[in-house]
Structure formats: structure tokens, C-alpha cells
Short mmCIF file of C-alpha atoms in Angstrom, two decimals:
data_model
loop_
_atom_site.label_atom_id
_atom_site.label_comp_id
_atom_site.label_asym_id
_atom_site.label_seq_id
_atom_site.Cartn_x
_atom_site.Cartn_y
_atom_site.Cartn_z
CA UNK A 1 83.79 3.50 29.46
CA UNK A 2 85.18 0.02 28.66
CA UNK A 3 84.04 -2.98 29.99
CA UNK A 4 87.10 -4.98 30.68
CA UNK A 5 86.74 -8.96 30.40
CA UNK A 6 87.81 -10.92 33.50
CA UNK A 7 89.50 -14.32 34.19
CA UNK A 8 88.56 -16.90 36.90
CA UNK A 9 91.45 -17.51 39.83
CA UNK A 10 92.73 -20.54 37.65
CA UNK A 11 93.43 -18.34 34.54
CA UNK A 12 90.07 -19.69 32.54
CA UNK A 13 88.68 -17.28 30.04
CA UNK A 14 85.04 -15.96 31.19
CA UNK A 15 83.97 -14.58 27.98
CA UNK A 16 85.57 -11.16 27.42
CA UNK A 17 88.97 -11.08 26.33
CA UNK A 18 91.47 -9.05 28.52
CA UNK A 19 92.64 -5.69 27.05
CA UNK A 20 96.31 -6.91 27.51
CA UNK A 21 95.60 -9.93 25.05
CA UNK A 22 94.21 -7.53 22.48
CA UNK A 23 96.46 -4.34 21.99
CA UNK A 24 94.61 -3.60 18.49
CA UNK A 25 91.51 -2.63 20.71
CA UNK A 26 93.04 0.66 21.59
CA UNK A 27 93.80 1.35 17.87
CA UNK A 28 90.46 0.98 16.98
CA UNK A 29 88.34 4.31 16.24
CA UNK A 30 85.51 5.62 18.56
CA UNK A 31 82.27 6.50 16.19
CA UNK A 32 80.11 9.17 17.97
CA UNK A 33 81.29 11.47 20.65
CA UNK A 34 83.43 9.77 23.25
CA UNK A 35 82.46 12.28 25.99
CA UNK A 36 78.60 11.25 25.65
CA UNK A 37 77.10 9.23 28.65
CA UNK A 38 76.89 5.52 28.37
CA UNK A 39 73.89 3.77 29.98
CA UNK A 40 72.13 0.56 30.53
CA UNK A 41 69.26 0.03 29.41
CA UNK A 42 67.73 0.18 32.71
CA UNK A 43 69.75 3.30 33.63
CA UNK A 44 68.03 4.68 30.32
CA UNK A 45 64.43 3.73 30.91
CA UNK A 46 64.96 5.39 34.50
CA UNK A 47 66.30 8.47 32.85
CA UNK A 48 63.75 8.73 30.46
CA UNK A 49 61.00 8.29 33.13
CA UNK A 50 62.54 10.89 35.22
CA UNK A 51 62.87 13.08 32.17
CA UNK A 52 59.05 12.65 31.26
CA UNK A 53 57.97 13.10 34.97
CA UNK A 54 60.05 16.12 35.54
CA UNK A 55 59.09 17.66 32.12
CA UNK A 56 55.32 16.86 32.66
CA UNK A 57 55.16 16.74 36.24
CA UNK A 58 51.43 17.90 35.99
CA UNK A 59 50.41 15.32 33.60
CA UNK A 60 48.90 16.02 29.59
CA UNK A 61 46.12 15.84 28.14
CA UNK A 62 46.24 14.21 24.61
CA UNK A 63 43.17 13.43 22.00
CA UNK A 64 42.83 11.22 19.32
CA UNK A 65 40.62 8.26 18.16
CA UNK A 66 40.00 5.10 20.00
CA UNK A 67 41.60 1.83 18.40
CA UNK A 68 42.33 -1.88 19.04
CA UNK A 69 40.61 -1.45 22.64
CA UNK A 70 40.85 -4.84 24.82
CA UNK A 71 40.46 -5.59 28.56
CA UNK A 72 42.67 -7.76 30.10
CA UNK A 73 42.66 -8.89 33.97
CA UNK A 74 40.10 -5.92 34.42
CA UNK A 75 42.75 -3.52 33.11
CA UNK A 76 41.93 -1.86 29.41
CA UNK A 77 44.63 -1.18 26.69
CA UNK A 78 44.20 0.66 23.51
CA UNK A 79 45.62 2.89 21.10
CA UNK A 80 45.52 6.64 20.64
CA UNK A 81 45.51 7.06 16.79
CA UNK A 82 45.60 10.56 14.79
CA UNK A 83 44.57 9.89 11.31
CA UNK A 84 45.57 12.35 8.37
CA UNK A 85 43.05 14.39 7.14
CA UNK A 86 40.23 12.86 5.20
CA UNK A 87 42.45 9.46 5.40
CA UNK A 88 42.20 6.19 7.38
CA UNK A 89 46.19 6.67 7.21
CA UNK A 90 47.93 6.85 10.61
CA UNK A 91 50.04 10.13 11.18
CA UNK A 92 50.92 9.23 15.18
CA UNK A 93 49.96 6.79 17.51
CA UNK A 94 50.33 6.44 21.28
CA UNK A 95 49.70 3.47 23.80
CA UNK A 96 47.57 4.03 26.50
CA UNK A 97 47.04 2.01 29.83
CA UNK A 98 44.09 2.65 31.94
CA UNK A 99 44.12 0.32 35.16
CA UNK A 100 41.39 -0.87 36.98
CA UNK A 101 41.26 1.14 39.71
CA UNK A 102 41.07 4.50 37.26
CA UNK A 103 38.63 2.95 35.34
CA UNK A 104 36.24 2.57 38.50
CA UNK A 105 36.55 6.28 38.90
CA UNK A 106 36.17 7.16 35.33
CA UNK A 107 33.27 4.78 34.43
CA UNK A 108 30.59 6.64 36.46
CA UNK A 109 31.70 9.88 34.83
CA UNK A 110 31.37 8.84 31.33
CA UNK A 111 28.23 6.63 31.98
CA UNK A 112 26.50 9.70 33.19
CA UNK A 113 26.60 11.31 29.85
CA UNK A 114 25.80 7.93 27.78
CA UNK A 115 29.47 7.28 26.76
CA UNK A 116 31.67 4.12 26.74
CA UNK A 117 35.10 3.81 25.50
CA UNK A 118 34.63 2.17 22.32
CA UNK A 119 36.70 1.89 19.17
CA UNK A 120 36.15 4.85 16.76
CA UNK A 121 35.21 7.60 19.01
CA UNK A 122 37.38 10.57 19.53
CA UNK A 123 38.49 11.19 23.39
CA UNK A 124 40.51 13.92 25.04
CA UNK A 125 42.33 11.88 28.07
CA UNK A 126 44.55 12.62 30.71
CA UNK A 127 47.40 11.14 32.30
CA UNK A 128 51.42 10.51 32.72
CA UNK A 129 53.99 9.29 29.80
CA UNK A 130 55.94 5.97 31.13
CA UNK A 131 58.39 4.20 29.29
CA UNK A 132 58.05 0.23 30.16
CA UNK A 133 61.54 -1.17 30.08
CA UNK A 134 60.68 -4.67 29.55
CA UNK A 135 58.20 -3.99 26.51
CA UNK A 136 60.37 -0.82 25.29
CA UNK A 137 57.35 1.10 24.60
CA UNK A 138 56.02 4.50 25.78
CA UNK A 139 52.54 4.52 26.86
CA UNK A 140 49.82 7.26 28.32
CA UNK A 141 48.60 5.93 31.83
CA UNK A 142 45.20 7.27 31.58
CA UNK A 143 43.95 9.47 34.92
CA UNK A 144 41.03 10.98 33.59
CA UNK A 145 38.55 12.17 30.65
CA UNK A 146 37.01 14.93 29.32
CA UNK A 147 33.58 13.58 28.09
CA UNK A 148 32.49 16.96 26.32
CA UNK A 149 34.94 16.45 24.05
CA UNK A 150 33.53 13.31 22.98
CA UNK A 151 30.11 14.74 22.77
CA UNK A 152 31.04 17.77 20.84
CA UNK A 153 32.89 15.56 18.41
CA UNK A 154 29.85 13.23 18.10
CA UNK A 155 27.58 16.42 17.44
CA UNK A 156 29.91 17.94 15.09
CA UNK A 157 30.24 14.82 13.29
CA UNK A 158 26.76 14.29 13.11
CA UNK A 159 25.91 17.94 12.11
CA UNK A 160 28.18 17.57 9.55
CA UNK A 161 26.85 14.40 8.14
CA UNK A 162 23.11 15.87 8.33
CA UNK A 163 24.70 18.72 6.07
CA UNK A 164 25.85 16.37 3.56
CA UNK A 165 22.67 14.77 3.25
CA UNK A 166 20.31 17.64 2.92
CA UNK A 167 22.96 18.99 0.18
CA UNK A 168 22.93 15.44 -1.69
CA UNK A 169 18.90 15.48 -1.40
CA UNK A 170 19.19 12.16 0.52
CA UNK A 171 17.79 13.41 3.68
CA UNK A 172 14.40 13.74 2.58
CA UNK A 173 13.95 11.12 -0.20
CA UNK A 174 12.75 8.21 2.16
CA UNK A 175 9.92 10.12 3.24
CA UNK A 176 8.72 11.17 -0.40
CA UNK A 177 7.89 7.47 -0.37
CA UNK A 178 4.01 6.36 0.17
CA UNK A 179 3.15 4.02 2.99
CA UNK A 180 0.34 1.48 2.68
CA UNK A 181 -2.65 2.38 4.83
CA UNK A 182 -2.57 -1.29 5.89
CA UNK A 183 1.52 -2.35 6.63
CA UNK A 184 1.21 -5.84 7.40
CA UNK A 185 3.87 -7.01 5.77
CA UNK A 186 7.25 -6.06 7.63
CA UNK A 187 10.88 -6.58 7.62
CA UNK A 188 12.38 -5.95 10.73
CA UNK A 189 16.25 -5.14 11.17
CA UNK A 190 17.48 -6.16 14.78
CA UNK A 191 19.08 -8.46 17.18
CA UNK A 192 16.90 -11.27 17.10
CA UNK A 193 18.30 -11.67 20.88
CA UNK A 194 17.48 -8.45 21.96
CA UNK A 195 14.94 -6.76 24.15
CA UNK A 196 13.66 -4.85 21.36
CA UNK A 197 12.81 -7.50 19.26
CA UNK A 198 10.83 -9.13 21.91
CA UNK A 199 9.31 -6.17 22.82
CA UNK A 200 8.44 -5.29 19.19
CA UNK A 201 6.91 -8.69 18.40
CA UNK A 202 5.06 -9.11 21.55
CA UNK A 203 3.52 -5.71 21.02
CA UNK A 204 3.00 -6.71 17.26
CA UNK A 205 1.26 -10.21 18.35
CA UNK A 206 -0.93 -8.95 21.16
CA UNK A 207 -2.66 -6.67 18.44
CA UNK A 208 -4.47 -9.59 17.25
CA UNK A 209 -4.33 -8.22 13.73
CA UNK A 210 -2.82 -10.04 10.60
CA UNK A 211 0.88 -8.84 10.71
CA UNK A 212 3.83 -10.94 8.71
CA UNK A 213 6.99 -10.35 10.61
CA UNK A 214 10.39 -11.25 8.80
CA UNK A 215 13.51 -10.67 10.75
CA UNK A 216 17.08 -9.75 9.86
CA UNK A 217 19.13 -11.25 13.12
CA UNK A 218 22.20 -8.89 12.88
CA UNK A 219 24.52 -7.02 15.43
CA UNK A 220 23.68 -3.39 16.11
CA UNK A 221 26.45 -2.49 18.10
CA UNK A 222 30.51 -2.79 17.40
CA UNK A 223 32.90 -2.97 14.54
CA UNK A 224 30.46 -5.17 12.22
CA UNK A 225 27.03 -3.35 13.13
CA UNK A 226 27.22 -0.73 10.40
CA UNK A 227 27.99 -3.09 7.49
CA UNK A 228 25.18 -5.65 8.79
CA UNK A 229 22.75 -3.05 9.34
CA UNK A 230 22.73 -1.54 5.74
CA UNK A 231 23.36 -4.85 4.12
CA UNK A 232 19.72 -5.72 5.84
CA UNK A 233 18.19 -2.77 4.78
CA UNK A 234 19.53 -2.90 1.33
CA UNK A 235 18.36 -6.50 0.75
CA UNK A 236 14.76 -5.84 2.25
CA UNK A 237 14.32 -2.51 -0.18
CA UNK A 238 14.44 -5.11 -2.91
CA UNK A 239 11.44 -7.05 -1.59
CA UNK A 240 8.49 -6.52 -3.40
CA UNK A 241 6.21 -8.67 -0.96
CA UNK A 242 6.89 -6.29 1.90
CA UNK A 243 5.07 -2.99 2.94
CA UNK A 244 7.98 -1.37 5.06
CA UNK A 245 11.19 -2.10 7.06
CA UNK A 246 11.38 -1.43 10.80
CA UNK A 247 14.62 -0.88 11.95
CA UNK A 248 14.54 -0.95 16.09
CA UNK A 249 17.31 -1.18 18.89
CA UNK A 250 16.86 -0.86 22.70
CA UNK A 251 18.57 1.69 24.70
CA UNK A 252 22.54 2.14 25.18
CA UNK A 253 25.17 4.39 25.74
CA UNK A 254 25.68 7.14 23.00
CA UNK A 255 28.72 5.32 21.70
CA UNK A 256 26.49 2.02 21.26
CA UNK A 257 23.97 4.09 19.24
CA UNK A 258 26.70 5.66 17.54
CA UNK A 259 26.09 2.90 14.89
CA UNK A 260 23.03 4.47 13.57
CA UNK A 261 25.09 7.73 12.84
CA UNK A 262 26.51 6.15 10.57
CA UNK A 263 26.47 7.47 6.86
CA UNK A 264 26.34 4.50 5.11
CA UNK A 265 23.27 3.35 6.97
CA UNK A 266 21.63 6.94 6.51
CA UNK A 267 22.46 6.70 2.57
CA UNK A 268 21.06 2.91 2.54
CA UNK A 269 17.66 4.27 3.96
CA UNK A 270 17.82 6.96 1.53
CA UNK A 271 18.16 4.65 -1.48
CA UNK A 272 15.45 2.16 -0.16
CA UNK A 273 12.29 1.86 -2.31
CA UNK A 274 10.32 0.77 0.58
CA UNK A 275 9.45 3.15 3.68
CA UNK A 276 11.78 2.92 6.92
CA UNK A 277 10.48 3.08 10.13
CA UNK A 278 13.12 3.48 13.20
CA UNK A 279 12.65 2.73 16.79
CA UNK A 280 15.86 3.55 18.56
CA UNK A 281 17.10 3.90 22.14
CA UNK A 282 15.21 5.67 24.65
CA UNK A 283 13.00 8.63 24.46
CA UNK A 284 15.71 11.11 24.38
CA UNK A 285 17.90 9.47 21.31
CA UNK A 286 17.88 10.76 18.19
CA UNK A 287 20.21 9.24 15.42
CA UNK A 288 20.81 10.31 11.75
CA UNK A 289 18.75 6.96 11.17
CA UNK A 290 15.76 8.43 12.96
CA UNK A 291 16.21 11.60 10.90
CA UNK A 292 16.11 10.13 7.28
CA UNK A 293 13.51 7.58 8.29
CA UNK A 294 10.14 7.44 6.69
CA UNK A 295 8.85 7.87 10.62
CA UNK A 296 11.00 7.75 13.69
CA UNK A 297 9.61 6.50 17.04
CA UNK A 298 11.07 6.52 20.34
CA UNK A 299 11.36 2.79 21.16
CA UNK A 300 11.00 -0.37 19.36
CA UNK A 301 7.43 -0.73 21.24
CA UNK A 302 6.46 2.72 20.31
CA UNK A 303 7.33 1.94 16.62
CA UNK A 304 4.98 -1.27 16.96
CA UNK A 305 2.19 0.94 18.40
CA UNK A 306 2.27 3.17 15.58
CA UNK A 307 1.84 0.58 13.13
CA UNK A 308 -0.90 -1.32 15.07
CA UNK A 309 -2.63 1.92 15.09
CA UNK A 310 -2.39 2.65 11.55
CA UNK A 311 -3.82 -0.90 10.52
CA UNK A 312 -6.61 -0.05 13.06
CA UNK A 313 -7.52 3.41 11.96
CA UNK A 314 -7.59 1.90 8.54
CA UNK A 315 -10.05 -0.54 10.03
CA UNK A 316 -12.15 1.91 11.64
CA UNK A 317 -12.13 4.06 8.68
CA UNK A 318 -13.32 1.77 6.37
CA UNK A 319 -15.78 0.35 8.77
CA UNK A 320 -17.20 3.89 9.02
CA UNK A 321 -17.19 4.51 5.53
CA UNK A 322 -19.24 1.04 5.05
CA UNK A 323 -21.51 2.18 7.74
CA UNK A 324 -21.71 5.74 5.90
CA UNK A 325 -22.59 3.80 2.87
CA UNK A 326 -24.90 1.79 4.40
CA UNK A 327 -26.96 4.71 5.92
CA UNK A 328 -26.51 6.55 2.52
CA UNK A 329 -27.90 3.55 0.77
CA UNK A 330 -30.85 3.20 3.43
CA UNK A 331 -31.70 6.96 2.76
CA UNK A 332 -31.64 6.62 -1.11
CA UNK A 333 -33.86 3.69 -0.88
CA UNK A 334 -36.35 4.83 1.64
CA UNK A 335 -36.19 8.45 -0.52
CA UNK A 336 -36.79 6.46 -3.69
CA UNK A 337 -39.28 4.07 -2.22
CA UNK A 338 -41.53 7.21 -0.94
CA UNK A 339 -41.02 8.85 -4.65
CA UNK A 340 -42.02 5.29 -6.02
CA UNK A 341 -45.33 5.51 -3.65
CA UNK A 342 -46.17 9.28 -4.93
CA UNK A 343 -45.43 8.28 -8.27
CA UNK A 344 -47.85 5.13 -7.97
CA UNK A 345 -50.35 7.60 -6.41
CA UNK A 346 -49.92 9.89 -9.27
CA UNK A 347 -49.94 7.22 -11.80
CA UNK A 348 -53.33 5.80 -10.18
CA UNK A 349 -55.06 9.39 -10.56
CA UNK A 350 -53.94 9.91 -13.77
CA UNK A 351 -54.80 6.40 -15.18
CA UNK A 352 -58.12 6.69 -13.36
CA UNK A 353 -58.78 10.28 -15.27
CA UNK A 354 -57.42 8.72 -18.25
CA UNK A 355 -59.70 5.69 -18.08
CA UNK A 356 -62.66 7.98 -17.10
CA UNK A 357 -61.68 9.98 -20.08
CA UNK A 358 -61.38 6.81 -22.41
CA UNK A 359 -64.87 5.81 -21.54
CA UNK A 360 -66.50 8.85 -22.16
CA UNK A 361 -64.69 9.06 -25.48
CA UNK A 362 -65.96 5.31 -25.90
CA UNK A 363 -69.31 6.35 -25.18
CA UNK A 364 -69.47 9.05 -27.35
CA UNK A 365 -67.70 6.83 -30.05
CA UNK A 366 -70.25 4.05 -29.49
CA UNK A 367 -73.41 6.39 -29.66
CA UNK A 368 -72.08 7.65 -33.25
CA UNK A 369 -71.33 4.23 -34.21
CA UNK A 370 -75.31 3.23 -32.81
CA UNK A 371 -76.56 6.26 -35.15
CA UNK A 372 -74.37 5.40 -38.05
CA UNK A 373 -74.73 1.71 -38.11
CA UNK A 374 -78.11 2.12 -39.70
CA UNK A 375 -77.12 4.16 -42.44
CA UNK A 376 -74.07 2.27 -42.97
CA UNK A 377 -76.05 -1.02 -43.26
CA UNK A 378 -78.63 0.69 -45.70
CA UNK A 379 -75.78 2.13 -48.05
CA UNK A 380 -73.83 -1.49 -47.85
CA UNK A 381 -77.24 -2.97 -48.73
CA UNK A 382 -78.01 -0.77 -51.45
CA UNK A 383 -74.20 -1.52 -52.76
CA UNK A 384 -74.85 -5.26 -52.48
CA UNK A 385 -78.05 -4.81 -54.90
CA UNK A 386 -76.15 -2.91 -57.22
CA UNK A 387 -73.47 -5.08 -57.32
CA UNK A 388 -75.94 -8.26 -57.61
CA UNK A 389 -77.95 -6.49 -60.66
CA UNK A 390 -74.65 -5.97 -62.37
CA UNK A 391 -73.46 -9.56 -61.80
CA UNK A 392 -76.94 -10.68 -63.25
CA UNK A 393 -76.98 -8.70 -66.34
CA UNK A 394 -73.72 -9.94 -67.08
CA UNK A 395 -74.29 -13.71 -66.70
CA UNK A 396 -73.76 -14.99 -69.78
CA UNK A 397 -77.26 -17.35 -69.56
CA UNK A 398 -79.24 -13.78 -69.02
CA UNK A 399 -76.98 -12.41 -72.11
CA UNK A 400 -77.94 -15.43 -74.25
CA UNK A 401 -81.56 -15.20 -73.08
CA UNK A 402 -81.94 -12.24 -74.93
CA UNK A 403 -80.65 -13.68 -78.15
CA UNK A 404 -76.91 -13.47 -78.13
CA UNK A 405 -74.87 -17.05 -78.68
CA UNK A 406 -71.37 -18.05 -78.62
CA UNK A 407 -69.47 -19.70 -81.46
CA UNK A 408 -66.30 -22.06 -80.93
CA UNK A 409 -64.69 -23.57 -83.61
CA UNK A 410 -63.86 -27.57 -83.27
CA UNK A 411 -61.03 -26.86 -80.97
CA UNK A 412 -63.18 -25.29 -78.38
CA UNK A 413 -61.90 -21.59 -78.92
CA UNK A 414 -64.30 -18.77 -79.23
CA UNK A 415 -64.61 -17.41 -82.49
CA UNK A 416 -64.65 -13.51 -82.49
CA UNK A 417 -63.25 -13.12 -86.45
CA UNK A 418 -64.02 -14.46 -89.75
CA UNK A 419 -60.28 -14.93 -90.16
CA UNK A 420 -60.24 -17.68 -87.72
CA UNK A 421 -62.86 -19.85 -89.53
CA UNK A 422 -62.59 -21.55 -93.19
CA UNK A 423 -65.23 -22.94 -95.25
CA UNK A 424 -66.15 -26.75 -94.52
CA UNK A 425 -64.97 -26.21 -90.90
CA UNK A 426 -67.18 -27.26 -88.08
CA UNK A 427 -68.50 -24.74 -85.82
CA UNK A 428 -70.48 -25.30 -82.52
CA UNK A 429 -73.05 -22.20 -81.50
CA UNK A 430 -73.84 -21.94 -78.02
CA UNK A 431 -77.78 -20.44 -77.20
CA UNK A 432 -79.85 -20.06 -74.28
CA UNK A 433 -81.26 -23.49 -74.48
CA UNK A 434 -78.72 -25.51 -76.27
CA UNK A 435 -76.07 -26.05 -78.65
CA UNK A 436 -76.40 -25.97 -82.72
CA UNK A 437 -73.70 -27.75 -84.59
CA UNK A 438 -73.15 -26.28 -88.03
CA UNK A 439 -70.69 -26.50 -91.12
CA UNK A 440 -68.94 -23.21 -92.54
CA UNK A 441 -69.87 -23.10 -96.20
CA UNK A 442 -69.10 -19.70 -97.12
CA UNK A 443 -67.14 -16.71 -94.91
CA UNK A 444 -67.81 -13.15 -95.57
CA UNK A 445 -65.93 -10.57 -94.34
CA UNK A 446 -66.82 -6.65 -93.33
CA UNK A 447 -65.34 -4.36 -95.46
CA UNK A 448 -64.17 -0.52 -94.28
CA UNK A 449 -67.12 0.40 -96.35
CA UNK A 450 -69.11 -1.42 -94.01
CA UNK A 451 -70.45 -3.63 -97.29
CA UNK A 452 -69.97 -7.64 -96.76
CA UNK A 453 -67.37 -8.99 -99.12
CA UNK A 454 -66.72 -12.68 -100.01
CA UNK A 455 -63.93 -14.13 -98.26
CA UNK A 456 -62.32 -17.01 -98.14
#
């Protein structure tokens, strides 16, 4: 079909030239089959939608991963993405519109099983295809959802991650650490504005124990949560002034809590040099972070209670040990006192016996001594008398009195040999009653034959 140009009644050109003015148009070749139908864009949009409606009159189910979710005027928009296997490269994508009325019907269904529509989760959704002319965009108008598909995908991903963690040895690594019996210095990873932090802190402070808490204030859900939580755990892990790391958050939907099913967080916990304790969600929730942690608790409050109980248990054990030591010490003191008293009695008895025996021996020896004294005295007196007699006999005076004399030369030396004197020398001879001074006129020596011979 060819659209002809027109002229106004007064002959003015209205924009498209008349064929009569341009005969060369009939000579231009047509590229493409001339018999194919020609549509206006709106006609084509209607034709596409008629075809989509007739081809998919009962609607279709489509599965993929939610991306770019946004809410405008209560309507929800997102892209359903199919990724290349093991890659972040998009293989295909489809725009999805969820009108507010349909959302009101779907929200109670997914909330009942703990799900929310959020980026990154895989969903199987039902709807009708529509090609929107003003944007030239094909979209799926979402009417329903299969929550079992999403739950199954979450479970499969979780189970696969657990398998990999066990295979690498990371599953049990944090539990192999040793937790202080008094874990008072804690690094806490959570949102500082959350009820989880308030409940945990209030429980700790009400214990009256000397806990010291240091908060790493992070987002715990959404696109930024995984990296934020992992970084905070990693920073605390290198602190020598902490006893343990605590990771907590309050309850929420399964998609909210899916942050803690992250492989990055799980491996960061495994790499931690400090024990990691968790209190995530409600009692029915169990995340991968819980499974690899040193200890997991059902709620933030339960985590605080467990820490308080551990410290109180240590205090109680210490007091009981001290009481036991005190009792044992008292028993041993009493036993030792009894033993000392027994030994004192025995020593007293033995001492008295020893003193009595010593007294008896002393009496015996005294009697012997009294018997021996006169004899000893007489013997000693006889010895003294004999000594006195010997001394008297050896007294020079007594010797001289018997006719002996002592001769000295002029120098006072005793003359013991004729060799020591010479004629003319003066000698002094001591007698019993005086001294005789004389001069040597001659010296005669006694020969070997006993006969005196003239000497000098």
C-alpha cells in the first residue's frame, strides 16, 4: 500500500509529493515481498497482542531470577533473568509487571511461607504476555507464583553450599577453636538500629557482669548486606583484644534471612581466628552461617543468655572450687592439728621417759664418780708428790749443795769443755753458797785412754 501525498484546495503542498509530480517513484524497486501485509505500529501492536493472547490464552509459567526490582505507585516492576550456567552473564531476560491489585492477592501467599519478592531469588511465576506499544516492550503481566519452587531452589542452593563447605573442611573449622570460659569481650555484628541489637545489649547489661561490647553497625539485608557482614566479621577476627564474635539479627522472611546463607559469610566465619556465635531469626530458622558457627542460638536474646550462663557457670565453678579448696584446707589443718597434738603427747611421753632414763644414768654415774673421786684424788696426790720430789731433786741449788758447781767464762757462757777456755782466762764458778773467781793457769784434756794430758 502506498500513501499518496495531498494538496490543499488552493494547491499548496501539504508535505508529501503527489505521484503525478514524481513519475520516477514507479521505477524504484521494492525490497521485500510486495504481497506481505503492511501495518501501522499501533496495528502491529494490536496484532502482536492478539497473537500472544490466542497463542497463550491460558497464560504461561516462567522461571528465572529476579533482578532490578522496584515499586512505583504501588505497582511492582522487575526483570526476570536467565543466567549462563556458572556465570553472571545474562542468557535472556523478560520484563515483568505486577499490578497492585494482583500483588494484594499474592503477598499473603508468599508471606505465609516466609518469602518476599526480592533481588537474587529464583521464582516460578504465572501471567500473560503483553506487548506495550508506547514503550515497544514485551512484558509478562504477573498473576500468580509458585512459592514451592523458590523454597526448593533455596533449599537446593543451601544444601549444595553445605556440601562444598564440608568437602573443603570449612564446615567444622570454627568449632575447632577454643572459646574462653569467660567471654566478656565481644565484637557484635548487626544493625545498630535493630531490635536484635537492643534485645541483645539489654540482656547483657541486665546481667551485671563485666561484659564489653563493640558494635559493627552493618546492614543485614539487601544487596549490600553480604559484603558488609563478611567485612565486619573479618575485621573482628584479627582483634587480639576480643574473646568472640557475635552475629545477630531479628526475625524476617526467608528471603530477608537469605543473607546468612551466603557462601562469602560462611567462609569468612570458617576463616575467623575467633569463635563466632550466632543468633539469627526465630526459633525455626537455621542459616548456613548458623551451621558453620562455633555455636548457634535461636534468637539474639538466646545468644546473650548463653553467654551470660557461660560466665555465671565459670563464676559458680570458681566459687565452688574455692569452697572445696577451703574445705580441704580446713580438713587438712584440722588433721594436721590432731597429728601435732598426737605427736606432742608422744614427744611428752618419750621426753619424760628419756629424762627418767637420763636421770637414772646420771645417778649411776654420780655414784660411780663419788666412788672414784677418793681414789683418783689419792692417785693424783701421789703423782703431784712424785713430781714435787723430782723437781726438788733437779733444783740446781740442791745439786750444788751436794758438791757440784757450775763454771762460766768471762762472757757468762757455761764451760762444758776444756776446748772453750784458755790459760789466763778468768772463770767464775758457782757453788752452793757463793761464787769463786779464778784465772786459768793451765788446761789438761782427758785423752781417749782416760789419762790427762797437757793441753793449751
